[in-house]
Amino acid sequence: MASTTHQAWLTVNNVRLEVLGRGQGPPIVWLHGEDGLDPSAPFLEMLAAHGQVLAPSHPGFGHSPDASSVDTVDDLAYLYLDLLAEGNLRDAVLIGSSLGGWIAAEMAVRSTERLRGLVLVAPLGIKIGDRESRDIPDIFALPPAEVLRLQYRDPERATFDPSKLSDDQLTVIARNREATALYAWEPYFHNPKLRQRLHRIKVPTLLLWGVDDRFVSAANYGAAYRDSIPGARLETIDRAGHFPHLEQPEALVERVRAFLGDRRA
Amino acid sequence: MRAWFFSENAYHLLPDKSEYDSIRVKLPNRYYDPKIGADLYHRFIDEWQIAEDLGLEIMVNEHHQTATNLNPSAAVVMGALARDTRKARLLILGNPIANRREPVRVAEEMAMVDVYSRGRLECGFVRGVPYEISAGNHRPTRMQERFWEAHDLIVKAWISHDGPFNWEGKYFHHRQVNIWPRPFQEPHPPIWITALSPSNAGDVGERGYVVACFLTGFEGTQAVFGAYRARRAELKLSTPPLDRFAYAALVYVGETDEEGYAGAKKLMWYLESNKVPPQFTSPPGYHPTASTVNTMKGAVPGIFKMFQNPALGPLMENGLVFAGNPDSVYRQIMKMYDHVGGFGHLLIMGQAGFLDHDAADHVVDARLLDQPRDLVAHARGRAGQDRLVGERGVEAHAVLDRRVAVIRPELDEARRPARVRGARDRLGLGVGVRDHDLAVDPDARRRDVRVEAPGIVAVLRPRGAIRLDERAIGRRRAEPDHVHALRRRPLHALDVAGGVAERRVRLLERRQLHGHVVVAVVLAPVRQPRAGHPRQDHRECLLEHRAGAPGVEAVIADLVGRHAAAHAELEPSAAQMVEHADLADQAERRVEGQQIDERPQADPSRALRHRGQEHRRRRRHAERRGVMLGQVVGEEAGRIRGLEQLEPLLVELAERRRLPPIDPVEQPERDLCHEPLQGRHCRTDRRSISGRSRPRPAPRHGGGSSPCRRRSTA
């Protein structure tokens, strides 16, 4: 299947967004996590085989400019609901990874009108432990190497040599970190109210989790998520950490395809 | 230039650096011993007091979750200092208002310290170092926006005096803002803001606040000060005076260069121990993206390289450390001064870590005794800037030229007769440099202030000139401090070939904000024209002395804390009084006993007993005790009467005998046993006896009100 790739700029509610578009067919919206969106990542190409992938960079990430009106995940959720409405997308499959999973969940508790299904890949966003238990390791207080060890099954693949990257690529890396701090600093990677609202999600929901996710575990965090969303399924992906779309893109896309296939049937 | 003594109140008793990975944020406080900590707090506060005694101003900052600084609340330690000091300006630099949840609380605390210190607070606002982000759990992004909103709210809280106002901003919400107390200073304490890069210096400049640079070296400081000045020029605002600029460096002055270097190396503990991993030094969003990218590429700016591996040589070369003997420190400071276009405040990091790690008992320690000497050295370095005349030769001459250039406009102004309004023989020249007099809108504050040149406010005060015969010494006045030049004869009287060693010019300087007047009597200079530099006129003589004298004098006066010896011109010395007193003739003269802490000095009016000065350390007046005579049984004094009315007879006898009532006893009203006619059975009212013979001065302690009152044991 010949896929068409385009990188476009969309303006939603005066917020300018860099959006990566790929493929054709039913809309698949990908919301990236704190790792940002790498246009060359193979999983995007694979996903595009199953529909039209729309992958915006959240304001402050990638090349999307900062937006003074957007500084919370709440703002992002409404921004993307508006994006779905303005693009008149219907029966969209919404996929979010980590921080993006949190955004997707926030969208879904507000409205599933334009959604056909929801795929949350190791989503963050809920609080499950008591006030003295940190559900999510503090990436801002840990040595960078330790953060990679927690988030990747194979940290080697995520380490990079700054001297081999262009200024633009380094700027994107720096901006991704800054934007993550903007949205996730406090409360730390969660909305205390989200868990009690997850029951509102009425569309089919698939939770995907890397088996080797040392950042937030499927058994604990994933199970809590699953239990809060009616009818949700939790599936794990072998040999993958917190970002399965980077470490096991084929497996991830296969699960998504199966999920879509199930629904189509 | 004003010098501020700045101490970080470090807790230095840490395990070896290899045993912890961060001195900030996560170092467990089990390493902190509160008992030692208590000693350290008292020691540091003592040091600030010593600094005050030496004529330095006081600076406090705050940091959180770190062993490098045990002031998590600058307001708390400043509250203590506001009470334990009397004259120094109190600078908090500063309040990390981008990290504080409640700016209104900051406004309250600062107003409280300002009132408490009777208007000595200088209030700094800082963004906070990156390591504070975790302690405050405030997100590091968009801090400037939050900072300025907090600033706006605080300033509005300070200047609003008509009941509550509303604040529903982006970051802070208060519907009823109405702080009590309001600040002592009008309209509010002077504001300082730190800037480590030019990016926000412009915003500070726009508002006319003091901008402070910390350890930014020659280029960094020049960039910040330049951005400040450029913004003001761009907006066509007034040229900022020098007191809008402050520079902080590690400073250690020894008797010799070697001693200075050794001290500076101890100070460097602060830099050496500052072991902080990158996740705390670079929280995302704290630094501009571009500089983060540069850091990722490994491009460390030179100045940060020095922090990574601090060594005295490079630090001194780059102007982060000023160390050596007084002269060389002076030179180093002036080099920085000249490079950055001048600054009016030197923030002396003088106690960052000059603690001796080798001595086992260095906490409750002998070093504290050495401290005054260290600080004297600091003060000498500071005073050195004013020390011009003498052995310095060419260099002194250059400095003199600069100072003359600075003061000249003021002198020119003074020569205009129209402004003097007939008071030609008593011309007062004020050089007021209280910087909040210069703040944003000088016209609104003081109509007679005119900005003549950077750093100088020339105030013509014909009526305000202090007349020597008004006994200016010791008078506390509410008005700002001035340098006063007086002349009793035309100035050209000085211009005598060969000079005359005669008093012609008196300079009165009330040391800035230091609560007392320093008097410097300057002899008319013996003219020694330097080769190639003939003085053009008498004014340079005047200026030279004016520039040179007060600094040295001030240090001495501050050290003593009072006028140790009476001024020969203005007050008779105690010795002179005794010498001229005819004690034989005036037999009644009582010689006051001297308190232990009292120096021989004239104090004739008695209104200012002890000169109103409390014991600086103990916060109370020296207690005056009555004389205790051993084994005296208290007797009830009563009306003179007795068996068979004998007493009146005795009284009459006493009168007839006209006994000389010499009574050199300190507390006559308490002394029952010194009358010659004291009989064993008499209850005598001594006052009634002596009172009839000759009037006596009233006892000082009110004992005269009732001669027959009940006495307790004397």
PDB file of C-alpha atoms in Angstrom, chain B residues 303-537:
ATOM      1  CA  ILE B 303      32.826  30.644  33.815  1.00  0.00           C
ATOM      2  CA  PHE B 304      31.075  27.397  34.615  1.00  0.00           C
ATOM      3  CA  LYS B 305      34.195  25.441  33.936  1.00  0.00           C
ATOM      4  CA  MET B 306      35.709  27.322  36.801  1.00  0.00           C
ATOM      5  CA  PHE B 307      32.956  26.148  39.080  1.00  0.00           C
ATOM      6  CA  GLN B 308      33.500  22.578  38.021  1.00  0.00           C
ATOM      7  CA  ASN B 309      37.076  22.660  39.113  1.00  0.00           C
ATOM      8  CA  PRO B 310      37.600  25.744  41.198  1.00  0.00           C
ATOM      9  CA  ALA B 311      41.126  27.059  41.481  1.00  0.00           C
ATOM     10  CA  LEU B 312      42.081  30.334  43.019  1.00  0.00           C
ATOM     11  CA  GLY B 313      44.147  31.626  40.145  1.00  0.00           C
ATOM     12  CA  PRO B 314      41.488  31.498  37.432  1.00  0.00           C
ATOM     13  CA  LEU B 315      38.803  32.617  39.834  1.00  0.00           C
ATOM     14  CA  MET B 316      40.787  35.722  40.685  1.00  0.00           C
ATOM     15  CA  GLU B 317      41.708  36.384  37.087  1.00  0.00           C
ATOM     16  CA  ASN B 318      38.069  36.352  36.189  1.00  0.00           C
ATOM     17  CA  GLY B 319      36.939  38.543  39.007  1.00  0.00           C
ATOM     18  CA  LEU B 320      35.044  35.954  41.006  1.00  0.00           C
ATOM     19  CA  VAL B 321      37.380  36.161  43.944  1.00  0.00           C
ATOM     20  CA  PHE B 322      39.014  39.282  45.304  1.00  0.00           C
ATOM     21  CA  ALA B 323      41.831  38.307  47.603  1.00  0.00           C
ATOM     22  CA  GLY B 324      45.147  39.552  48.856  1.00  0.00           C
ATOM     23  CA  ASN B 325      46.329  42.444  50.928  1.00  0.00           C
ATOM     24  CA  PRO B 326      44.152  45.538  51.191  1.00  0.00           C
ATOM     25  CA  ASP B 327      45.879  47.301  48.372  1.00  0.00           C
ATOM     26  CA  SER B 328      45.690  44.435  45.947  1.00  0.00           C
ATOM     27  CA  VAL B 329      42.075  43.722  46.813  1.00  0.00           C
ATOM     28  CA  TYR B 330      41.377  47.350  46.230  1.00  0.00           C
ATOM     29  CA  ARG B 331      43.000  47.109  42.831  1.00  0.00           C
ATOM     30  CA  GLN B 332      41.038  44.004  41.952  1.00  0.00           C
ATOM     31  CA  ILE B 333      37.776  45.608  42.906  1.00  0.00           C
ATOM     32  CA  MET B 334      38.545  48.715  40.926  1.00  0.00           C
ATOM     33  CA  LYS B 335      39.498  46.638  37.926  1.00  0.00           C
ATOM     34  CA  MET B 336      36.075  45.056  37.972  1.00  0.00           C
ATOM     35  CA  TYR B 337      34.533  48.429  38.664  1.00  0.00           C
ATOM     36  CA  ASP B 338      36.176  49.970  35.650  1.00  0.00           C
ATOM     37  CA  HIS B 339      35.419  47.030  33.413  1.00  0.00           C
ATOM     38  CA  VAL B 340      31.682  46.968  34.028  1.00  0.00           C
ATOM     39  CA  GLY B 341      31.070  50.686  34.049  1.00  0.00           C
ATOM     40  CA  GLY B 342      30.961  51.004  37.791  1.00  0.00           C
ATOM     41  CA  PHE B 343      28.813  49.591  40.549  1.00  0.00           C
ATOM     42  CA  GLY B 344      27.673  50.942  43.851  1.00  0.00           C
ATOM     43  CA  HIS B 345      27.461  47.824  45.974  1.00  0.00           C
ATOM     44  CA  LEU B 346      29.967  45.127  46.692  1.00  0.00           C
ATOM     45  CA  LEU B 347      28.386  42.014  48.105  1.00  0.00           C
ATOM     46  CA  ILE B 348      31.075  40.269  50.078  1.00  0.00           C
ATOM     47  CA  MET B 349      30.692  36.555  50.351  1.00  0.00           C
ATOM     48  CA  GLY B 350      32.786  36.435  53.431  1.00  0.00           C
ATOM     49  CA  GLN B 351      31.637  33.370  55.242  1.00  0.00           C
ATOM     50  CA  ALA B 352      30.736  30.894  52.592  1.00  0.00           C
ATOM     51  CA  GLY B 353      33.013  28.298  54.002  1.00  0.00           C
ATOM     52  CA  PHE B 354      35.949  29.697  55.720  1.00  0.00           C
ATOM     53  CA  LEU B 355      35.676  27.121  58.307  1.00  0.00           C
ATOM     54  CA  ASP B 356      38.652  25.149  59.227  1.00  0.00           C
ATOM     55  CA  HIS B 357      38.113  21.531  58.383  1.00  0.00           C
ATOM     56  CA  ASP B 358      41.285  20.391  59.989  1.00  0.00           C
ATOM     57  CA  ALA B 359      40.636  21.517  63.492  1.00  0.00           C
ATOM     58  CA  ALA B 360      38.505  19.050  65.327  1.00  0.00           C
ATOM     59  CA  ASP B 361      36.969  21.593  67.610  1.00  0.00           C
ATOM     60  CA  HIS B 362      36.380  24.351  65.181  1.00  0.00           C
ATOM     61  CA  VAL B 363      32.745  24.825  65.858  1.00  0.00           C
ATOM     62  CA  VAL B 364      32.636  26.351  69.265  1.00  0.00           C
ATOM     63  CA  ASP B 365      35.819  27.663  68.323  1.00  0.00           C
ATOM     64  CA  ALA B 366      38.777  29.798  68.725  1.00  0.00           C
ATOM     65  CA  ARG B 367      38.334  30.999  65.222  1.00  0.00           C
ATOM     66  CA  LEU B 368      35.442  33.062  66.328  1.00  0.00           C
ATOM     67  CA  LEU B 369      37.950  35.118  68.228  1.00  0.00           C
ATOM     68  CA  ASP B 370      39.887  35.565  65.052  1.00  0.00           C
ATOM     69  CA  GLN B 371      36.816  36.641  63.267  1.00  0.00           C
ATOM     70  CA  PRO B 372      36.959  40.303  64.116  1.00  0.00           C
ATOM     71  CA  ARG B 373      40.377  40.481  62.663  1.00  0.00           C
ATOM     72  CA  ASP B 374      39.247  38.929  59.461  1.00  0.00           C
ATOM     73  CA  LEU B 375      36.407  41.324  59.281  1.00  0.00           C
ATOM     74  CA  VAL B 376      38.580  44.267  60.059  1.00  0.00           C
ATOM     75  CA  ALA B 377      40.554  43.214  57.092  1.00  0.00           C
ATOM     76  CA  HIS B 378      37.389  43.230  55.051  1.00  0.00           C
ATOM     77  CA  ALA B 379      36.567  46.641  56.297  1.00  0.00           C
ATOM     78  CA  ARG B 380      39.993  47.843  55.537  1.00  0.00           C
ATOM     79  CA  GLY B 381      39.605  46.645  51.995  1.00  0.00           C
ATOM     80  CA  ARG B 382      36.412  48.574  51.809  1.00  0.00           C
ATOM     81  CA  ALA B 383      37.849  51.658  53.381  1.00  0.00           C
ATOM     82  CA  GLY B 384      40.772  51.326  51.050  1.00  0.00           C
ATOM     83  CA  GLN B 385      38.593  52.509  48.283  1.00  0.00           C
ATOM     84  CA  ASP B 386      38.357  55.810  50.006  1.00  0.00           C
ATOM     85  CA  ARG B 387      41.932  55.931  51.106  1.00  0.00           C
ATOM     86  CA  LEU B 388      43.523  58.061  48.529  1.00  0.00           C
ATOM     87  CA  VAL B 389      46.263  60.225  49.776  1.00  0.00           C
ATOM     88  CA  GLY B 390      49.712  59.073  50.564  1.00  0.00           C
ATOM     89  CA  GLU B 391      51.733  56.125  49.671  1.00  0.00           C
ATOM     90  CA  ARG B 392      49.861  55.031  46.651  1.00  0.00           C
ATOM     91  CA  GLY B 393      51.496  57.469  44.328  1.00  0.00           C
ATOM     92  CA  VAL B 394      50.369  57.433  40.769  1.00  0.00           C
ATOM     93  CA  GLU B 395      47.537  55.071  41.320  1.00  0.00           C
ATOM     94  CA  ALA B 396      46.094  57.155  44.080  1.00  0.00           C
ATOM     95  CA  HIS B 397      46.295  60.083  41.841  1.00  0.00           C
ATOM     96  CA  ALA B 398      44.224  58.377  39.191  1.00  0.00           C
ATOM     97  CA  VAL B 399      41.607  57.480  41.743  1.00  0.00           C
ATOM     98  CA  LEU B 400      41.595  60.989  43.030  1.00  0.00           C
ATOM     99  CA  ASP B 401      41.002  62.320  39.575  1.00  0.00           C
ATOM    100  CA  ARG B 402      38.071  60.032  39.223  1.00  0.00           C
ATOM    101  CA  ARG B 403      36.573  61.083  42.475  1.00  0.00           C
ATOM    102  CA  VAL B 404      37.043  64.719  41.709  1.00  0.00           C
ATOM    103  CA  ALA B 405      35.302  64.185  38.434  1.00  0.00           C
ATOM    104  CA  VAL B 406      32.420  62.584  40.222  1.00  0.00           C
ATOM    105  CA  ILE B 407      31.990  65.277  42.804  1.00  0.00           C
ATOM    106  CA  ARG B 408      32.738  68.194  40.577  1.00  0.00           C
ATOM    107  CA  PRO B 409      29.218  68.839  39.300  1.00  0.00           C
ATOM    108  CA  GLU B 410      28.070  69.151  42.840  1.00  0.00           C
ATOM    109  CA  LEU B 411      30.758  71.672  43.608  1.00  0.00           C
ATOM    110  CA  ASP B 412      29.952  73.643  40.515  1.00  0.00           C
ATOM    111  CA  GLU B 413      26.393  73.766  41.597  1.00  0.00           C
ATOM    112  CA  ALA B 414      27.408  74.973  44.997  1.00  0.00           C
ATOM    113  CA  ARG B 415      29.203  77.906  43.564  1.00  0.00           C
ATOM    114  CA  ARG B 416      26.120  79.418  42.112  1.00  0.00           C
ATOM    115  CA  PRO B 417      25.246  82.174  44.507  1.00  0.00           C
ATOM    116  CA  ALA B 418      21.652  82.321  43.371  1.00  0.00           C
ATOM    117  CA  ARG B 419      20.964  78.961  44.878  1.00  0.00           C
ATOM    118  CA  VAL B 420      22.622  79.703  48.140  1.00  0.00           C
ATOM    119  CA  ARG B 421      20.220  82.443  49.095  1.00  0.00           C
ATOM    120  CA  GLY B 422      22.511  84.527  51.128  1.00  0.00           C
ATOM    121  CA  ALA B 423      23.828  81.773  53.301  1.00  0.00           C
ATOM    122  CA  ARG B 424      27.183  82.141  51.741  1.00  0.00           C
ATOM    123  CA  ASP B 425      29.213  81.604  54.769  1.00  0.00           C
ATOM    124  CA  ARG B 426      27.455  78.476  55.750  1.00  0.00           C
ATOM    125  CA  LEU B 427      27.079  76.380  52.772  1.00  0.00           C
ATOM    126  CA  GLY B 428      26.008  72.851  53.265  1.00  0.00           C
ATOM    127  CA  LEU B 429      26.612  70.391  50.570  1.00  0.00           C
ATOM    128  CA  GLY B 430      24.752  67.189  50.847  1.00  0.00           C
ATOM    129  CA  VAL B 431      25.805  64.110  49.070  1.00  0.00           C
ATOM    130  CA  GLY B 432      22.966  61.830  49.857  1.00  0.00           C
ATOM    131  CA  VAL B 433      23.345  58.419  48.441  1.00  0.00           C
ATOM    132  CA  ARG B 434      20.538  56.542  49.977  1.00  0.00           C
ATOM    133  CA  ASP B 435      19.570  54.636  46.983  1.00  0.00           C
ATOM    134  CA  HIS B 436      15.858  54.556  47.477  1.00  0.00           C
ATOM    135  CA  ASP B 437      16.010  58.295  47.190  1.00  0.00           C
ATOM    136  CA  LEU B 438      16.924  57.601  43.640  1.00  0.00           C
ATOM    137  CA  ALA B 439      14.356  55.053  42.780  1.00  0.00           C
ATOM    138  CA  VAL B 440      11.965  55.099  39.959  1.00  0.00           C
ATOM    139  CA  ASP B 441      10.539  58.529  40.435  1.00  0.00           C
ATOM    140  CA  PRO B 442      12.870  60.823  42.283  1.00  0.00           C
ATOM    141  CA  ASP B 443      10.648  63.820  41.795  1.00  0.00           C
ATOM    142  CA  ALA B 444       7.852  62.258  43.720  1.00  0.00           C
ATOM    143  CA  ARG B 445      10.100  61.407  46.615  1.00  0.00           C
ATOM    144  CA  ARG B 446      12.179  64.469  47.134  1.00  0.00           C
ATOM    145  CA  ARG B 447      11.765  67.583  45.186  1.00  0.00           C
ATOM    146  CA  ASP B 448      15.155  68.937  46.054  1.00  0.00           C
ATOM    147  CA  VAL B 449      17.023  65.926  44.790  1.00  0.00           C
ATOM    148  CA  ARG B 450      18.780  66.369  41.586  1.00  0.00           C
ATOM    149  CA  VAL B 451      20.715  63.640  39.909  1.00  0.00           C
ATOM    150  CA  GLU B 452      23.967  65.198  38.896  1.00  0.00           C
ATOM    151  CA  ALA B 453      26.046  62.291  37.853  1.00  0.00           C
ATOM    152  CA  PRO B 454      25.964  58.546  38.244  1.00  0.00           C
ATOM    153  CA  GLY B 455      25.951  57.733  41.904  1.00  0.00           C
ATOM    154  CA  ILE B 456      25.627  61.251  43.145  1.00  0.00           C
ATOM    155  CA  VAL B 457      22.637  63.132  44.267  1.00  0.00           C
ATOM    156  CA  ALA B 458      23.453  66.703  44.892  1.00  0.00           C
ATOM    157  CA  VAL B 459      21.210  68.267  47.417  1.00  0.00           C
ATOM    158  CA  LEU B 460      21.570  71.903  48.134  1.00  0.00           C
ATOM    159  CA  ARG B 461      20.624  72.495  51.658  1.00  0.00           C
ATOM    160  CA  PRO B 462      21.551  76.027  52.697  1.00  0.00           C
ATOM    161  CA  ARG B 463      19.496  75.758  55.810  1.00  0.00           C
ATOM    162  CA  GLY B 464      20.529  72.287  56.580  1.00  0.00           C
ATOM    163  CA  ALA B 465      24.157  72.989  57.069  1.00  0.00           C
ATOM    164  CA  ILE B 466      25.347  71.797  60.383  1.00  0.00           C
ATOM    165  CA  ARG B 467      26.882  74.503  62.428  1.00  0.00           C
ATOM    166  CA  LEU B 468      29.702  73.350  64.517  1.00  0.00           C
ATOM    167  CA  ASP B 469      28.464  75.253  67.498  1.00  0.00           C
ATOM    168  CA  GLU B 470      25.250  73.357  67.307  1.00  0.00           C
ATOM    169  CA  ARG B 471      27.084  70.377  68.613  1.00  0.00           C
ATOM    170  CA  ALA B 472      26.277  68.159  65.780  1.00  0.00           C
ATOM    171  CA  ILE B 473      27.968  65.229  67.308  1.00  0.00           C
ATOM    172  CA  GLY B 474      25.711  62.591  68.519  1.00  0.00           C
ATOM    173  CA  ARG B 475      22.549  64.155  67.323  1.00  0.00           C
ATOM    174  CA  ARG B 476      20.313  61.662  65.742  1.00  0.00           C
ATOM    175  CA  ARG B 477      18.428  63.113  62.924  1.00  0.00           C
ATOM    176  CA  ALA B 478      15.732  61.633  60.851  1.00  0.00           C
ATOM    177  CA  GLU B 479      16.934  63.155  57.645  1.00  0.00           C
ATOM    178  CA  PRO B 480      19.208  61.350  55.260  1.00  0.00           C
ATOM    179  CA  ASP B 481      22.885  61.393  55.789  1.00  0.00           C
ATOM    180  CA  HIS B 482      25.120  63.924  54.267  1.00  0.00           C
ATOM    181  CA  VAL B 483      28.569  64.993  53.789  1.00  0.00           C
ATOM    182  CA  HIS B 484      28.800  68.537  54.914  1.00  0.00           C
ATOM    183  CA  ALA B 485      31.511  70.897  54.010  1.00  0.00           C
ATOM    184  CA  LEU B 486      31.730  74.035  55.973  1.00  0.00           C
ATOM    185  CA  ARG B 487      33.854  77.004  55.547  1.00  0.00           C
ATOM    186  CA  ARG B 488      34.188  79.937  57.737  1.00  0.00           C
ATOM    187  CA  ARG B 489      36.380  81.853  55.494  1.00  0.00           C
ATOM    188  CA  PRO B 490      36.474  82.146  51.774  1.00  0.00           C
ATOM    189  CA  LEU B 491      37.918  79.038  50.349  1.00  0.00           C
ATOM    190  CA  HIS B 492      40.784  80.850  48.749  1.00  0.00           C
ATOM    191  CA  ALA B 493      42.189  81.267  52.197  1.00  0.00           C
ATOM    192  CA  LEU B 494      43.478  77.796  51.687  1.00  0.00           C
ATOM    193  CA  ASP B 495      45.393  78.816  48.714  1.00  0.00           C
ATOM    194  CA  VAL B 496      48.364  79.995  50.613  1.00  0.00           C
ATOM    195  CA  ALA B 497      51.700  79.203  49.216  1.00  0.00           C
ATOM    196  CA  GLY B 498      53.342  76.694  51.413  1.00  0.00           C
ATOM    197  CA  GLY B 499      50.148  76.003  53.221  1.00  0.00           C
ATOM    198  CA  VAL B 500      49.248  76.521  56.784  1.00  0.00           C
ATOM    199  CA  ALA B 501      48.661  73.877  59.321  1.00  0.00           C
ATOM    200  CA  GLU B 502      45.590  75.446  60.640  1.00  0.00           C
ATOM    201  CA  ARG B 503      42.009  74.426  60.840  1.00  0.00           C
ATOM    202  CA  ARG B 504      40.151  75.984  58.045  1.00  0.00           C
ATOM    203  CA  VAL B 505      37.847  73.416  56.749  1.00  0.00           C
ATOM    204  CA  ARG B 506      35.745  71.091  58.735  1.00  0.00           C
ATOM    205  CA  LEU B 507      33.992  68.241  57.237  1.00  0.00           C
ATOM    206  CA  LEU B 508      31.128  66.703  58.967  1.00  0.00           C
ATOM    207  CA  GLU B 509      30.118  63.425  57.654  1.00  0.00           C
ATOM    208  CA  ARG B 510      27.264  61.613  59.005  1.00  0.00           C
ATOM    209  CA  ARG B 511      28.083  58.116  58.002  1.00  0.00           C
ATOM    210  CA  GLN B 512      25.393  56.824  55.799  1.00  0.00           C
ATOM    211  CA  LEU B 513      22.680  55.338  57.849  1.00  0.00           C
ATOM    212  CA  HIS B 514      24.993  54.550  60.641  1.00  0.00           C
ATOM    213  CA  GLY B 515      23.317  56.584  63.239  1.00  0.00           C
ATOM    214  CA  HIS B 516      26.038  58.923  64.179  1.00  0.00           C
ATOM    215  CA  VAL B 517      28.036  61.746  62.800  1.00  0.00           C
ATOM    216  CA  VAL B 518      31.621  61.298  62.002  1.00  0.00           C
ATOM    217  CA  VAL B 519      33.591  64.441  62.366  1.00  0.00           C
ATOM    218  CA  ALA B 520      36.748  64.801  60.479  1.00  0.00           C
ATOM    219  CA  VAL B 521      38.754  67.882  61.081  1.00  0.00           C
ATOM    220  CA  VAL B 522      41.004  68.385  58.172  1.00  0.00           C
ATOM    221  CA  LEU B 523      43.990  70.544  58.375  1.00  0.00           C
ATOM    222  CA  ALA B 524      44.511  72.822  55.526  1.00  0.00           C
ATOM    223  CA  PRO B 525      46.795  70.914  53.278  1.00  0.00           C
ATOM    224  CA  VAL B 526      50.365  71.729  52.947  1.00  0.00           C
ATOM    225  CA  ARG B 527      50.630  72.126  49.279  1.00  0.00           C
ATOM    226  CA  GLN B 528      52.848  69.668  47.576  1.00  0.00           C
ATOM    227  CA  PRO B 529      52.180  70.034  43.938  1.00  0.00           C
ATOM    228  CA  ARG B 530      52.806  66.843  42.132  1.00  0.00           C
ATOM    229  CA  ALA B 531      55.001  67.076  39.122  1.00  0.00           C
ATOM    230  CA  GLY B 532      52.859  67.641  36.120  1.00  0.00           C
ATOM    231  CA  HIS B 533      49.728  67.882  38.189  1.00  0.00           C
ATOM    232  CA  PRO B 534      49.421  71.296  39.675  1.00  0.00           C
ATOM    233  CA  ARG B 535      46.183  71.695  41.468  1.00  0.00           C
ATOM    234  CA  GLN B 536      44.055  74.138  39.712  1.00  0.00           C
ATOM    235  CA  ASP B 537      42.541  75.628  42.765  1.00  0.00           C
TER     236      ASP B 537
END
